[in-house]
Amino acid sequence: MRSIETPNMPKSNGHYSTVMEHNGILYISGQLPLDPISRLKPATFKEEVELVFKKLDLILNEAGSSKHKVLQMRIFLSDIELWPQMNELYAAFFENHKPARIVVPSPALHYGCSLEIEATAFV
């Protein structure tokens, strides 16, 4: 078991790793739509989703994987009414790949974000 951290990855703000790898499986901590430098969230939900997917793509690549090796996604949404828009952006991101997924309504997410996504993938 090992923690994976690279200079290009978003840094965790607490006592946890951005990515843990065990037996070829990557466990990626929940990613919020916060700019890594300004720590601000984008203005629109679409931009929030795109930023999280960009961060996940970077993390996966830095850890030696890719979005096509994602096994499962856990998506927390502050408003379940955002599901259709999130689903459309999700399908565009993954293309023909369809990881297992759960969407959890979560009334309050940190920093007022609309979503948080964690993932499990293989190397």
XYZ file of C-alpha atoms in Angstrom:
123
model
C 0.000 0.000 0.000
C 1.333 3.450 -0.877
C 0.275 7.066 -1.113
C 0.779 8.694 -4.508
C 1.516 12.410 -4.578
C 3.118 14.294 -7.464
C 3.843 18.018 -7.915
C 1.124 18.235 -10.579
C -1.670 16.739 -8.461
C -4.122 18.778 -6.411
C -2.943 18.725 -2.793
C -5.124 17.464 0.046
C -6.023 20.015 2.702
C -6.435 17.558 5.539
C -4.994 14.415 7.034
C -5.583 12.213 3.985
C -3.937 11.255 0.700
C -5.153 12.396 -2.689
C -4.554 8.848 -3.979
C -3.806 5.534 -2.320
C -2.705 2.540 -4.390
C -3.024 -1.051 -3.216
C -2.533 -4.140 -5.393
C -2.960 -2.104 -8.579
C -6.161 -0.379 -7.444
C -6.272 3.415 -7.050
C -8.500 4.989 -4.412
C -8.941 8.678 -5.222
C -10.197 10.991 -2.497
C -13.220 13.175 -3.116
C -12.411 16.039 -5.473
C -14.152 19.376 -5.069
C -14.445 21.914 -7.896
C -11.931 24.328 -6.402
C -9.201 25.958 -8.450
C -5.877 24.576 -7.146
C -4.315 28.046 -6.972
C -7.097 30.492 -6.092
C -9.136 27.902 -4.099
C -12.278 29.456 -5.656
C -15.083 27.490 -7.259
C -16.293 28.215 -10.795
C -19.414 30.311 -11.413
C -21.571 27.636 -13.068
C -22.406 24.017 -12.334
C -21.128 22.985 -15.775
C -17.752 24.597 -15.002
C -17.685 22.874 -11.592
C -18.210 19.452 -13.188
C -15.643 20.127 -15.910
C -13.059 21.222 -13.320
C -13.568 18.080 -11.228
C -13.243 15.869 -14.318
C -10.092 17.763 -15.326
C -8.630 17.185 -11.849
C -9.583 13.493 -11.910
C -8.070 13.059 -15.373
C -4.817 14.649 -14.171
C -4.722 12.508 -11.020
C -5.402 9.311 -12.959
C -2.689 10.081 -15.518
C -0.163 11.055 -12.838
C -0.891 7.764 -11.031
C -0.342 5.718 -14.204
C -3.987 5.141 -15.086
C -6.661 6.792 -17.230
C -10.360 7.620 -17.236
C -10.971 4.409 -19.202
C -9.667 2.396 -16.234
C -12.123 3.858 -13.708
C -14.064 1.090 -11.993
C -16.471 3.124 -9.869
C -17.456 6.743 -9.238
C -19.196 8.195 -6.192
C -20.799 11.526 -6.936
C -22.223 13.738 -4.211
C -24.637 16.425 -5.442
C -25.900 19.351 -3.370
C -29.114 19.425 -5.439
C -30.555 16.278 -7.022
C -32.125 18.492 -9.711
C -28.572 18.832 -11.096
C -28.501 15.101 -11.923
C -29.544 15.396 -15.617
C -26.900 18.042 -16.354
C -24.237 16.109 -14.434
C -25.201 12.905 -16.263
C -24.809 14.592 -19.658
C -21.343 15.935 -18.769
C -20.395 12.571 -17.245
C -21.319 10.724 -20.466
C -19.317 13.213 -22.545
C -16.269 12.752 -20.282
C -16.319 8.942 -20.264
C -17.512 8.441 -23.862
C -18.209 4.684 -24.308
C -16.719 3.675 -20.926
C -19.389 3.127 -18.244
C -17.942 2.725 -14.729
C -20.184 1.601 -11.885
C -21.632 4.701 -10.229
C -23.604 6.003 -7.316
C -25.081 9.506 -7.069
C -25.778 10.685 -3.529
C -27.867 13.767 -2.730
C -25.889 15.745 -0.132
C -27.551 18.953 1.007
C -24.351 20.718 2.075
C -20.902 20.269 0.574
C -17.723 22.012 1.690
C -17.132 25.594 0.481
C -20.631 25.722 -1.037
C -19.651 23.402 -3.885
C -22.374 21.722 -5.927
C -20.594 18.377 -6.212
C -17.752 16.218 -4.982
C -16.509 13.115 -6.792
C -14.350 10.233 -5.623
C -13.186 7.364 -7.809
C -11.728 3.880 -7.809
C -9.602 2.806 -10.779
C -6.939 0.291 -11.724
C -3.399 0.957 -12.907
